[in-house]
Coordinates of C-alpha atoms and ligand atoms in Angstrom, one line a residue:
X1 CA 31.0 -17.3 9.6
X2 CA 31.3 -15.6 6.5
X3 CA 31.1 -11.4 5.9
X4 CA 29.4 -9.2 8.4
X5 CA 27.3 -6.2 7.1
X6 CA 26.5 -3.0 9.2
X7 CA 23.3 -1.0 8.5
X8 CA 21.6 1.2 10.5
X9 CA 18.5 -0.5 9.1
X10 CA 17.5 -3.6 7.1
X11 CA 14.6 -4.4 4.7
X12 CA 14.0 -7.8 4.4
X13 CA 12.4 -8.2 1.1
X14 CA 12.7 -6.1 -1.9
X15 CA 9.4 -6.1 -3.1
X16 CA 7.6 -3.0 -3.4
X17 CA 6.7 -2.6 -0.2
X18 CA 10.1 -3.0 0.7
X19 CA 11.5 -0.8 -1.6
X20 CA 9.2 2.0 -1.4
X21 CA 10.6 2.1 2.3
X22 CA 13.9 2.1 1.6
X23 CA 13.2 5.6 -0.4
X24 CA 11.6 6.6 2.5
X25 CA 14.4 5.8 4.9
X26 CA 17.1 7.5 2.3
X27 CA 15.1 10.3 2.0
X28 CA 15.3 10.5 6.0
X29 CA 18.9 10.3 6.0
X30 CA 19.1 6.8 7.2
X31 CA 21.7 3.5 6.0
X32 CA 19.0 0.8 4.4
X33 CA 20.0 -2.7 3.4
X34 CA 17.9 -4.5 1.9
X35 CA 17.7 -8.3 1.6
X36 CA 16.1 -10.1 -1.2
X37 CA 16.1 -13.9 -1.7
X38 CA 15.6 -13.7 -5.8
X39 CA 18.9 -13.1 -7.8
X40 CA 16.4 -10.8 -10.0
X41 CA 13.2 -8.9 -10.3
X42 CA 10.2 -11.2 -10.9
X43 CA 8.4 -10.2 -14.2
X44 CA 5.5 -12.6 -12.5
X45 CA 1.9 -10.5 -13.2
X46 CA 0.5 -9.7 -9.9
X47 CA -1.3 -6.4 -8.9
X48 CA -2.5 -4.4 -11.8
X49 CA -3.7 -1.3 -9.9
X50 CA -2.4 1.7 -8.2
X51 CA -5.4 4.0 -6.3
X52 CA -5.9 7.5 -6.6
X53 CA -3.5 7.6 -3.2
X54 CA -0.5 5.8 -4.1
X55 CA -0.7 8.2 -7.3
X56 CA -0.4 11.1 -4.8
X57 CA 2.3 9.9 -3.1
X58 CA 3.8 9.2 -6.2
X59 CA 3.7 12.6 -7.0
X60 CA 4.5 13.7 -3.8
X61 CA 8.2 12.0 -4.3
X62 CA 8.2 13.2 -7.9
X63 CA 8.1 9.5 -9.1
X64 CA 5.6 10.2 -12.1
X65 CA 7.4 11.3 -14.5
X66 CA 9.7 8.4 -14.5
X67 CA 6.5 5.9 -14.2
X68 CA 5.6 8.0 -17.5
X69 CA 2.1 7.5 -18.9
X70 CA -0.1 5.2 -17.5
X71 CA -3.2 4.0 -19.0
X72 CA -6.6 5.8 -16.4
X73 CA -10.1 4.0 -15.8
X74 CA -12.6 5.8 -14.0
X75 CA -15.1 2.1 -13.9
X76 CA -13.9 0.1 -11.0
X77 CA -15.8 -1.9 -8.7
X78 CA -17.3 -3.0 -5.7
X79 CA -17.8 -6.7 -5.0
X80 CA -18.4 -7.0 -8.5
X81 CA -20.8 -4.3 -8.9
X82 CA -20.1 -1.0 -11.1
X83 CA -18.5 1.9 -9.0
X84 CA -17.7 5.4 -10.7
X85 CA -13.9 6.3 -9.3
X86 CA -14.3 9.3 -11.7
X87 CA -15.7 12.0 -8.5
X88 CA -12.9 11.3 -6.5
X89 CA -11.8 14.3 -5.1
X90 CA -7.5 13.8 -6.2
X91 CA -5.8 14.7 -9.1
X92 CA -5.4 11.2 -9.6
X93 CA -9.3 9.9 -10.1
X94 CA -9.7 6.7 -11.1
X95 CA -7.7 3.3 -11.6
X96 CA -4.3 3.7 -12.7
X97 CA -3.0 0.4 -15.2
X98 CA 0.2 -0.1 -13.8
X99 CA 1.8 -3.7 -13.9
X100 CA 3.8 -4.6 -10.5
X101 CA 7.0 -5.2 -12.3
X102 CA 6.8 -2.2 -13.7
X103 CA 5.9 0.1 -10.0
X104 CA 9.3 -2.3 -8.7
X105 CA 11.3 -0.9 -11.4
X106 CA 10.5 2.3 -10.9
X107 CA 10.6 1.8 -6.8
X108 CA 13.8 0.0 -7.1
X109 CA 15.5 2.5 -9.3
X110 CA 14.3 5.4 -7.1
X111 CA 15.6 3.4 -4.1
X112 CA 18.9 2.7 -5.1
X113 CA 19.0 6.0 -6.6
X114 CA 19.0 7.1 -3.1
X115 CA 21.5 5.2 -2.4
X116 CA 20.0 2.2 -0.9
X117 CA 22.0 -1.0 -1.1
X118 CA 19.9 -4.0 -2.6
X119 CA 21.8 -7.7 -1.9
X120 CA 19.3 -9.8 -4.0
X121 CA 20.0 -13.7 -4.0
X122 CA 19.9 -13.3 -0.3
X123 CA 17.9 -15.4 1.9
X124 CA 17.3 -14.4 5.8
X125 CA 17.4 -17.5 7.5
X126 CA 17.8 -16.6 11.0
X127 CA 17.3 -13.1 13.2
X128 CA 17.7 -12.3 16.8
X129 CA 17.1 -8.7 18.9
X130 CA 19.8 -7.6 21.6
X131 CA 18.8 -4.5 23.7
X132 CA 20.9 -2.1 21.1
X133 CA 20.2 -4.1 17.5
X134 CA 18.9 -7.0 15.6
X135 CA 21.1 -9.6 14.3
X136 CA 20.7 -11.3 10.8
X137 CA 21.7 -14.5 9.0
X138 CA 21.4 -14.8 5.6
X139 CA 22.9 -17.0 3.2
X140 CA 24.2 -15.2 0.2
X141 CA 25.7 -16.7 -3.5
X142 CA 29.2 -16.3 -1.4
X143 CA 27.4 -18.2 1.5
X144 CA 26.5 -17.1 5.2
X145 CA 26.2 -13.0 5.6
X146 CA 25.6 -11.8 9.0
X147 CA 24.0 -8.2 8.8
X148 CA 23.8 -6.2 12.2
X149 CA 21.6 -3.1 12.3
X150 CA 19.6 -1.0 15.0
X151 CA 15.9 -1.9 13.2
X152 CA 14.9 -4.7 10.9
X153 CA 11.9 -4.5 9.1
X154 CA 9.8 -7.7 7.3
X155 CA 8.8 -6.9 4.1
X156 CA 9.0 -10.6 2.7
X157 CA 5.2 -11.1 1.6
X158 CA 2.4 -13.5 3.2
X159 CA 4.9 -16.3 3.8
X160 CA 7.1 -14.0 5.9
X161 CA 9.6 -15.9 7.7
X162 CA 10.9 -12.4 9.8
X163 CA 6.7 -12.7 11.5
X164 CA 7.8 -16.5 11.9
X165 CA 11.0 -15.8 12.8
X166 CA 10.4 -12.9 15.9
X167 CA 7.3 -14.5 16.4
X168 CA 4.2 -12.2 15.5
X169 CA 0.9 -13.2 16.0
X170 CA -1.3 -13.7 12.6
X171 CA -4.4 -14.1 13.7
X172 CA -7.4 -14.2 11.0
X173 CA -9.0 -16.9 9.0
X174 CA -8.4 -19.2 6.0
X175 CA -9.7 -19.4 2.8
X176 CA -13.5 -20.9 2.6
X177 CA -13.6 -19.5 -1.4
X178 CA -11.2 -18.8 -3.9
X179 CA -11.1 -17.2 -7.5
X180 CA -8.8 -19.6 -10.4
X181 CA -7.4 -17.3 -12.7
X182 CA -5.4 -18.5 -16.0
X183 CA -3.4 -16.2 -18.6
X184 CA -4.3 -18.6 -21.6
X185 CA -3.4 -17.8 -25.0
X186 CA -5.1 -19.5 -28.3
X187 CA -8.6 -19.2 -27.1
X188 CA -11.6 -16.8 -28.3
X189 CA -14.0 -16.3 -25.6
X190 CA -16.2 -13.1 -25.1
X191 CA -14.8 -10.4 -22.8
X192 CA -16.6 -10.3 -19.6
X193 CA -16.7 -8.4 -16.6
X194 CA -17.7 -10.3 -13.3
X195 CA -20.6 -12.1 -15.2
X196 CA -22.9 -14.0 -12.9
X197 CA -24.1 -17.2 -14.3
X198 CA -26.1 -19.6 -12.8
X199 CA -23.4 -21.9 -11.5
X200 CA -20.9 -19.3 -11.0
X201 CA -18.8 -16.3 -12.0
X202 CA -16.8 -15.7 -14.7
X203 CA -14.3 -12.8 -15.6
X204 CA -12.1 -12.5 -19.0
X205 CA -10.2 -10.1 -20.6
X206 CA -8.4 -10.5 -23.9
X207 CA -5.0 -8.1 -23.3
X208 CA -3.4 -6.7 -26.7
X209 CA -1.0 -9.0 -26.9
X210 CA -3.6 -11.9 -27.6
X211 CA -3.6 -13.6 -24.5
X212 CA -6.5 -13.7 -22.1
X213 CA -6.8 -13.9 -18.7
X214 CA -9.6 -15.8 -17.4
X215 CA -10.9 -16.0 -13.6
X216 CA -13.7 -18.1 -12.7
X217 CA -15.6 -19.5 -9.3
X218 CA -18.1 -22.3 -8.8
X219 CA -20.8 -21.1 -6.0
X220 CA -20.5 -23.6 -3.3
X221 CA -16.9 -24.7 -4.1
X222 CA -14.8 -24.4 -1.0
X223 CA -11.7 -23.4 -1.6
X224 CA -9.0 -26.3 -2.2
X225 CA -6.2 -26.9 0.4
X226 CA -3.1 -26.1 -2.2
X227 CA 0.1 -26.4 -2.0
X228 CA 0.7 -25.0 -5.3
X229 CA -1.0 -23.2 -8.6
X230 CA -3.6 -25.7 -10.0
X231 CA -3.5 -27.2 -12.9
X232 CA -5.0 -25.6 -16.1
X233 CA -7.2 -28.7 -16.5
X234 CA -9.3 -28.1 -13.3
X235 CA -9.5 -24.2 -14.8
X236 CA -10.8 -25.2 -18.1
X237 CA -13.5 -28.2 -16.4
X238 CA -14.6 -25.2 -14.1
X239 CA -14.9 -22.4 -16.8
X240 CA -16.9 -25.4 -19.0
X241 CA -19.7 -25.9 -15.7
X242 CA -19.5 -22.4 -15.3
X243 CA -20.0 -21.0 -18.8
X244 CA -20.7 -23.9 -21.1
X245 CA -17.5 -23.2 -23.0
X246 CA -13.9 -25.0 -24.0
X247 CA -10.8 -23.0 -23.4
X248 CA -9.1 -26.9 -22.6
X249 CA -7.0 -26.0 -26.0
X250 CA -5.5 -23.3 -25.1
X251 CA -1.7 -22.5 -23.9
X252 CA -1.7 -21.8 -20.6
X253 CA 0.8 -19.5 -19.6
X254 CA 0.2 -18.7 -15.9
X255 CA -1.7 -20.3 -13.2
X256 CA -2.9 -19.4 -9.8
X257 CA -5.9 -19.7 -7.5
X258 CA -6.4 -17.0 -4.4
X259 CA -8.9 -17.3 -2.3
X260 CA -10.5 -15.2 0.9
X261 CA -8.5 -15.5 3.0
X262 CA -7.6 -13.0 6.0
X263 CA -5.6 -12.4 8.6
X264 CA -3.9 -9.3 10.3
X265 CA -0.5 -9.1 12.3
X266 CA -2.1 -8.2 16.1
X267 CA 1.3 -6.3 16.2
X268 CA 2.9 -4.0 13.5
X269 CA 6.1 -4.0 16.0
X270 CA 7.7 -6.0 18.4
X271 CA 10.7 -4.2 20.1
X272 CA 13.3 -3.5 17.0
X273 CA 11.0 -5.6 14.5
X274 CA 8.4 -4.3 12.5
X275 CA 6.2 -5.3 9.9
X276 CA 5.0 -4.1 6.3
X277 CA 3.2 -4.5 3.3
X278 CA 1.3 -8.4 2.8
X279 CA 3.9 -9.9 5.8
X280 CA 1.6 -7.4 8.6
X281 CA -1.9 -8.6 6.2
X282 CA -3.1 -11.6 4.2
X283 CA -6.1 -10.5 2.0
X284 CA -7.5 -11.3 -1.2
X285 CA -6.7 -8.9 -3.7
X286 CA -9.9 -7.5 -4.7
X287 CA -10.7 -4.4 -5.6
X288 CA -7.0 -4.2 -5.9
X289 CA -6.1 -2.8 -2.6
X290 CA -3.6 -5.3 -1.3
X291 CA -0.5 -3.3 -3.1
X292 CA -1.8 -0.2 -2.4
X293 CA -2.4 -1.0 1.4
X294 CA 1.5 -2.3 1.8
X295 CA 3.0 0.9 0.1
X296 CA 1.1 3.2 2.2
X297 CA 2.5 1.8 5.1
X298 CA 5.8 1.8 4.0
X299 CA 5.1 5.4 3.8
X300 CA 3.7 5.7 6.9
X301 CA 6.6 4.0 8.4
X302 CA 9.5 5.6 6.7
X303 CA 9.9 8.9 8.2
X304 CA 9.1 7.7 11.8
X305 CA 11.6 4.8 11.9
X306 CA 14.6 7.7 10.1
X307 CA 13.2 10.1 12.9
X308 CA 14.5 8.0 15.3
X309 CA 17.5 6.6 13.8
X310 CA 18.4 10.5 13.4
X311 CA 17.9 11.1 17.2
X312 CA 14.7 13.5 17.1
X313 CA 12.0 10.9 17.3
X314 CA 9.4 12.5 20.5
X315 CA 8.4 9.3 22.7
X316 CA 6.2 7.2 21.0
X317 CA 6.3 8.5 17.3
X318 CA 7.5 4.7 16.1
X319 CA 4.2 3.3 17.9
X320 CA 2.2 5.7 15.8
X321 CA 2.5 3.3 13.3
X322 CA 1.2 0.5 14.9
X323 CA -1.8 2.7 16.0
X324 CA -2.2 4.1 12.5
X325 CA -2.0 1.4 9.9
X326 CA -3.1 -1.5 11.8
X327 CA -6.7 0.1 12.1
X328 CA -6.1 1.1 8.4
X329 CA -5.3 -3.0 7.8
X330 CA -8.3 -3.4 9.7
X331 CA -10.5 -1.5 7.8
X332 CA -9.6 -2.2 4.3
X333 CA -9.7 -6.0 5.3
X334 CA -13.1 -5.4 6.6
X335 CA -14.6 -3.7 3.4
X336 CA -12.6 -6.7 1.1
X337 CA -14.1 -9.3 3.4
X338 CA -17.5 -7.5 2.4
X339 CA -16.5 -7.8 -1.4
X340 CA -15.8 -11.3 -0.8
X341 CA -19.0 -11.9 0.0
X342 CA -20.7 -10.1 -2.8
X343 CA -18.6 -11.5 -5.5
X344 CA -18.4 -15.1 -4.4
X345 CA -21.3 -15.6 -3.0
X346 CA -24.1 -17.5 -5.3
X347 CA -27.8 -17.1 -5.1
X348 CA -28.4 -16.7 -1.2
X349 CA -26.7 -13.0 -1.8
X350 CA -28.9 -11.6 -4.9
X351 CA -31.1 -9.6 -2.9
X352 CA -28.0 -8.6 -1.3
X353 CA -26.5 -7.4 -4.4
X354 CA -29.2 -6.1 -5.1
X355 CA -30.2 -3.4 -2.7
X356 CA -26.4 -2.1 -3.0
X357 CA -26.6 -1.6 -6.4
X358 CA -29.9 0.5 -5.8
X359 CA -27.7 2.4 -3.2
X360 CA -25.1 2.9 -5.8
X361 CA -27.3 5.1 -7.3
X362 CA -26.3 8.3 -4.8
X363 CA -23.8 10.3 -5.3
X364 CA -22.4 10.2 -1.6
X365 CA -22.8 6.4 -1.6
X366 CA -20.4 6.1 -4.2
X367 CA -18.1 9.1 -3.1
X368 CA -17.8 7.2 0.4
X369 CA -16.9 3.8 -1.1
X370 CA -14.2 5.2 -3.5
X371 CA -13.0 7.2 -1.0
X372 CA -12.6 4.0 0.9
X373 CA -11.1 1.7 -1.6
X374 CA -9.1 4.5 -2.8
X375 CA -7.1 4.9 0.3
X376 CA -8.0 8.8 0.1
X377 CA -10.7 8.3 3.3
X378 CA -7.7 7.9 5.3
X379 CA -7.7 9.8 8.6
X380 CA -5.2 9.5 11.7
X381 CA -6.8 11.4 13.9
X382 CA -9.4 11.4 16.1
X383 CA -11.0 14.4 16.6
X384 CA -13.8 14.4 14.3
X385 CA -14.3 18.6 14.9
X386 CA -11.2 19.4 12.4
X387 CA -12.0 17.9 8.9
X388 CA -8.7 17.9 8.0
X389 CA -6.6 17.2 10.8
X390 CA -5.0 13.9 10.1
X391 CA -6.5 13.5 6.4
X392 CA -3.6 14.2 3.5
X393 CA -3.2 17.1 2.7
X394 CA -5.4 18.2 -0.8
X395 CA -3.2 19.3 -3.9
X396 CA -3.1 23.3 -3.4
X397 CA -1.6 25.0 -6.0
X398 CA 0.3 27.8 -4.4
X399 CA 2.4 31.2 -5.1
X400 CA 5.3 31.5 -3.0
X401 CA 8.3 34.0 -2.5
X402 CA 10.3 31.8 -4.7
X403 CA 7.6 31.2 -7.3
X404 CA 4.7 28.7 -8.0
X405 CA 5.1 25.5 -6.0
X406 CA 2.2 23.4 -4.6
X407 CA 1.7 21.1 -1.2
X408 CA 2.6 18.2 -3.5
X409 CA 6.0 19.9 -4.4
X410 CA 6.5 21.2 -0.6
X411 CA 6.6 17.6 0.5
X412 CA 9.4 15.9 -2.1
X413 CA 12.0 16.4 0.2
X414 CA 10.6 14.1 2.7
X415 CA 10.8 16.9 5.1
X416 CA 7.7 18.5 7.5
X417 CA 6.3 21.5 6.5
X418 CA 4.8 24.4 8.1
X419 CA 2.2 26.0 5.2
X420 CA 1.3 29.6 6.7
X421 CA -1.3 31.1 4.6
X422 CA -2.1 34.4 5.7
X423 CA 1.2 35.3 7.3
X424 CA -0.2 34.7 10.1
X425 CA 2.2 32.9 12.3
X426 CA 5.0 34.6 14.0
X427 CA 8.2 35.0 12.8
X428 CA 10.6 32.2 13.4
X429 CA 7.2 30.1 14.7
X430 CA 9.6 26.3 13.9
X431 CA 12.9 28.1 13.7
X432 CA 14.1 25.2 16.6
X433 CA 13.1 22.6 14.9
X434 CA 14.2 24.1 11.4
X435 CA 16.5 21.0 10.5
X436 CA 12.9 18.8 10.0
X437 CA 10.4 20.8 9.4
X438 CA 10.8 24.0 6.4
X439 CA 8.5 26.7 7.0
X440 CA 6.6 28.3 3.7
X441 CA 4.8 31.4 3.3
X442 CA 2.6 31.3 0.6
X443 CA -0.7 32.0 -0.8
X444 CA -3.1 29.2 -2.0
X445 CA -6.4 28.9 -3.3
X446 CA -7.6 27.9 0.3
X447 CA -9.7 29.3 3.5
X448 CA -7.1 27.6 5.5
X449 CA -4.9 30.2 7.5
X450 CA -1.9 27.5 8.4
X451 CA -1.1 24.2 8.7
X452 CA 1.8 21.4 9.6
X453 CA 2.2 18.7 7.5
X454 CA 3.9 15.4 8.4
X455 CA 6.6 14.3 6.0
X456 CA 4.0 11.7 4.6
X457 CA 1.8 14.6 3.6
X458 CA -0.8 13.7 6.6
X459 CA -2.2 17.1 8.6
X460 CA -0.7 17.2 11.7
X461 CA -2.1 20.7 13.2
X462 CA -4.7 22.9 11.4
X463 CA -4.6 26.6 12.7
X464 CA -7.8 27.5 14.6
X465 CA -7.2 31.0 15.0
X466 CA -4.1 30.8 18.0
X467 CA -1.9 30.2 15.9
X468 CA 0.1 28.2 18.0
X469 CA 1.5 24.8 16.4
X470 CA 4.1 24.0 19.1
X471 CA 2.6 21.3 21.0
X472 CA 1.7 19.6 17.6
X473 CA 5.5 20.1 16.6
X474 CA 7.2 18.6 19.6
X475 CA 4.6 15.9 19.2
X476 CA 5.3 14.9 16.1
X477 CA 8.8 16.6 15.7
X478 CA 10.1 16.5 18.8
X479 CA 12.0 18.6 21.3
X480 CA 13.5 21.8 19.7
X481 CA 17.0 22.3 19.6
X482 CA 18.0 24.5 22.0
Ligands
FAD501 C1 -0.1 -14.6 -7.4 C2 -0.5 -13.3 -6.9 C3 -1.4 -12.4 -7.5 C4 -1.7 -11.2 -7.0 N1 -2.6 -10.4 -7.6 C5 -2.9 -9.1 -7.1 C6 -3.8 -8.2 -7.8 O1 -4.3 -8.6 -8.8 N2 -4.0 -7.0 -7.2 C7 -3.4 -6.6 -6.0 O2 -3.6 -5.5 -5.5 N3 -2.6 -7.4 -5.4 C8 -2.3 -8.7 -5.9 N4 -1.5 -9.5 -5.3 C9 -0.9 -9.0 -4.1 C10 0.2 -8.1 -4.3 O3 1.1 -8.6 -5.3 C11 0.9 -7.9 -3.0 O4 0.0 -7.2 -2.2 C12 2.2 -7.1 -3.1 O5 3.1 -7.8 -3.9 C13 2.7 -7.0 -1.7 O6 4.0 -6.4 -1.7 P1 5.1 -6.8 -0.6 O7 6.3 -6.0 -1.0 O8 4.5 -6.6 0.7 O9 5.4 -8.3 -0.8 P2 5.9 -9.2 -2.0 O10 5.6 -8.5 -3.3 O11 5.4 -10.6 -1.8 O12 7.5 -9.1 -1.8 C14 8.1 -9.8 -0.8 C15 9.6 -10.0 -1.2 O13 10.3 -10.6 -0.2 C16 11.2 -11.6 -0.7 N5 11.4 -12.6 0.4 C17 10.5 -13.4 1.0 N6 11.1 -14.1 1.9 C18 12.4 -13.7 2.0 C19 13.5 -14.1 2.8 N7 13.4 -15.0 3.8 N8 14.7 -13.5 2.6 C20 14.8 -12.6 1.6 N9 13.8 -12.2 0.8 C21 12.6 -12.7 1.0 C22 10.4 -12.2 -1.9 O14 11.2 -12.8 -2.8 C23 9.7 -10.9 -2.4 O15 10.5 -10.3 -3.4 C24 -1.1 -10.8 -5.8 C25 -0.2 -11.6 -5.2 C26 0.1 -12.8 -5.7 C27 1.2 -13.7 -4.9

């Protein structure tokens, strides 16, 4: 057996989702190694999109600045049919034009910055859980690794081999359509967006740099059993039936096909194993949610799984995130499974198409659906009679004793916060459980009189008038030191 590595947790998969987690965990205070099979970033072109939420959290880990300026488009879409993101109710409204390589870079530099330690070229082969840990095999440039640490967490993709591995269940559905797309330079072909024709639909976009990405679908095609990308002749023979036009001389430079699949981990943990990211949900990345979806529950995650590495977790927090993302996956697999249908379905689905686009003509219709594909609809809670109580947090801008400062600022530590308002709380409220949650006083343009806010900027307690956030503070904070 080769070197032994001790952590108190590992990431297995440096990805994004993976990565964004492991800034999560350093923020808590917690020892994160992460595994990661490629000797280097990929600079493959994959998502294309980050949502009005992720942009939040962004800011709420003061990651803009280094992202730097990042092209905005208030059209987006839903199932192929126009949607206005520019009412959402965010600083951030809108599509944000950020390639993946370039969120990893940033994610992986912020990570490591932390000081997270990456081992890329690393392959987990093998895993088993013991009552106190998780044991790892990985084989490394140098050979076999053996990494033992108290939590491991999959964040290898759809393929995942950790679900294989500790033996998730994946239940869902395979692929009955699927989109071809091609990055093809050398070819002139109008620019299109999601362009019904009578055979099919077809989707192009000539980038700056010349080359243009093409995606295409025949209605009534199922979708090919593949073992790999297909080959840029059946692209151009299906843009030709589809469109009447010859891209077949063009240089293709990347090929893939993805089609409808779904399926959703029944578990997000199973005893020291957890799940994140596309290893917890396989979906087709419409509407470009799939990234999205994985980094918010990396975020969801983070501060939980620190909290109890750090001792103060109350019974039950880690579960929370089970109970909490899974019905998110659920969700957001539901309302992509909807735009499968209205984007790949052919004639049968016009009238379909067509009394949504009516509806997309109200203002609230289209506020609810952004808010949805957005990510900023996102409530863990329950109790409907408290608007905000488990929604994020808005951006307040507010004046404190030690100057300006805002609920996005409040929240880059990675800490809990107690907002009072109105000085209404009294004094020393969360003194015990001061080393996790930092109490602010301040004034904000808001008829709220107090609220707690969980380190992922969710609202854990809203004051209605008692005053009296304790039970919310052991619940999500735990026991106060003594
Ligand atoms: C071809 C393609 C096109 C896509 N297009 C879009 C899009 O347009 N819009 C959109 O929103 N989403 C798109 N997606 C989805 C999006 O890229 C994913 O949702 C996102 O990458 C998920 O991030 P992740 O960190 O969960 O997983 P991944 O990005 O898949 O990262 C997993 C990491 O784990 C590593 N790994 C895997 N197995 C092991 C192992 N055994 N040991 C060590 N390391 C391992 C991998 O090398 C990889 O780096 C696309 C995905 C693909 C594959």
């Amino acid at each position: 057996m080769g070197a032994t590595v001790e952590a108190q947790v590992v990431v297995v998969g440096a990805g994004p989702v993976g990565l964004m987690l492991a800034g999560e965990l350093r923020l808590g205070g917690v020892d994160v190694v992460l595994l990661e099979r490629l000797p280097a970033p990929t600079t493959e072109s994959r998502a294309s999109t980050l949502h009005a939420r992720t942009m939040e959290i962004f800011d709420q880990r003061g990651l803009l600045d280094a992202l730097g300026p990042v092209p905005n488009d208030m059209r987006g879409h839903f199932g192929g049919i126009g949607l206005d993101f520019g009412g959402l109710d965010s600083r951030y409204p809108g599509l944000w034009k950020v390639p993946q390589a370039r969120t990893e870079r940033l994610l992986g530099d912020w990570a490591t910055g932390l000081g997270a330690v990456v081992l890329r070229g690393h392959e987990l082969v093998g895993l088993r859980q013991t009552e106190s840990g998780v044991e790892v095999d990985a084989v490394g440039p140098e050979g076999a690794v053996r990494i033992r640490a108290a939590y491991l967490v999959g964040c290898d993709g759809e393929g995942s081999t950790v679900r294989r591995l500790a033996g998730f269940p994946f239940p869902g559905a395979d692929a009955t359509r699927e989109l071809l797309r091609a990055d093809v330079a050398g070819i002139d072909v109008p620019d299109r967006r999601f362009e019904r024709h009578e055979r099919g639909l077809a989707i192009a976009h000539r980038r700056p740099d010349g080359v243009t990405r093409v995606m295409v679908h025949e209605f009534g095609a199922d979708a090919a059993p593949r073992t790999g990308d297909p080959e840029f002749a059946e692209v151009a023979a299906t843009w030709a039936r589809v469109t009447g036009e010859d891209i077949g001389a063009g240089e293709p430079i990347w090929l893939n096909a993805f089609g409808n699949a779904r399926r959703l981990a029944e578990r997000y943990r199973l005893g020291r194993v957890l799940l994140a990211g596309d290893a917890a949900h396989a979906q087709m990345p419409v509407g470009g949610q799939a990234l999205n979806l994985g980094l918010q529950d990396a975020v969801n995650l983070g501060w939980k799984l620190a909290a109890r590495m750090r001792g103060w977790a109350p019974p039950g927090l880690l579960d929370t995130y089970h109970d909490e993302r899974h019905a998110v996956g659920s969700r957001v697999l539901g309302n992509i499974e909807a735009q499968a249908t209205l984007l790949l379905g052919g004639p049968e689905v016009e009238p379909l198409r067509g009394v949504m686009a009516e509806l997309f003509g109200h203002d609230e219709v289209v506020g609810r659906l952004a808010g949805m594909v957005s990510g900023l609809d996102v409530r863990y809670a329950d109790d409907g009679a408290v608007p905000l109580l488990g929604s994020r947090v808005p951006h307040w801008e507010l004046t404190t004793e030690d100057g300006p400062s805002s609920t996005t600022e409040l929240l880059r530590t990675g800490h809990g916060v107690l907002l009072d308002l109105t000085a209404g709380l009294p004094p020393g409220t969360a003194a015990a459980w001061a080393d996790r949650v930092r109490t602010v006083s301040a004034e904000g343009d808001t008829d709220v009189r107090a609220v707690l806010l969980r380190p992922d900027g969710h609202v854990a307690w809203v004051d209605d008038g008692t005053a009296d956030p304790h039970a919310a503070l052991q619940r999500w904070f735990g026991a106060p030191n003594p």
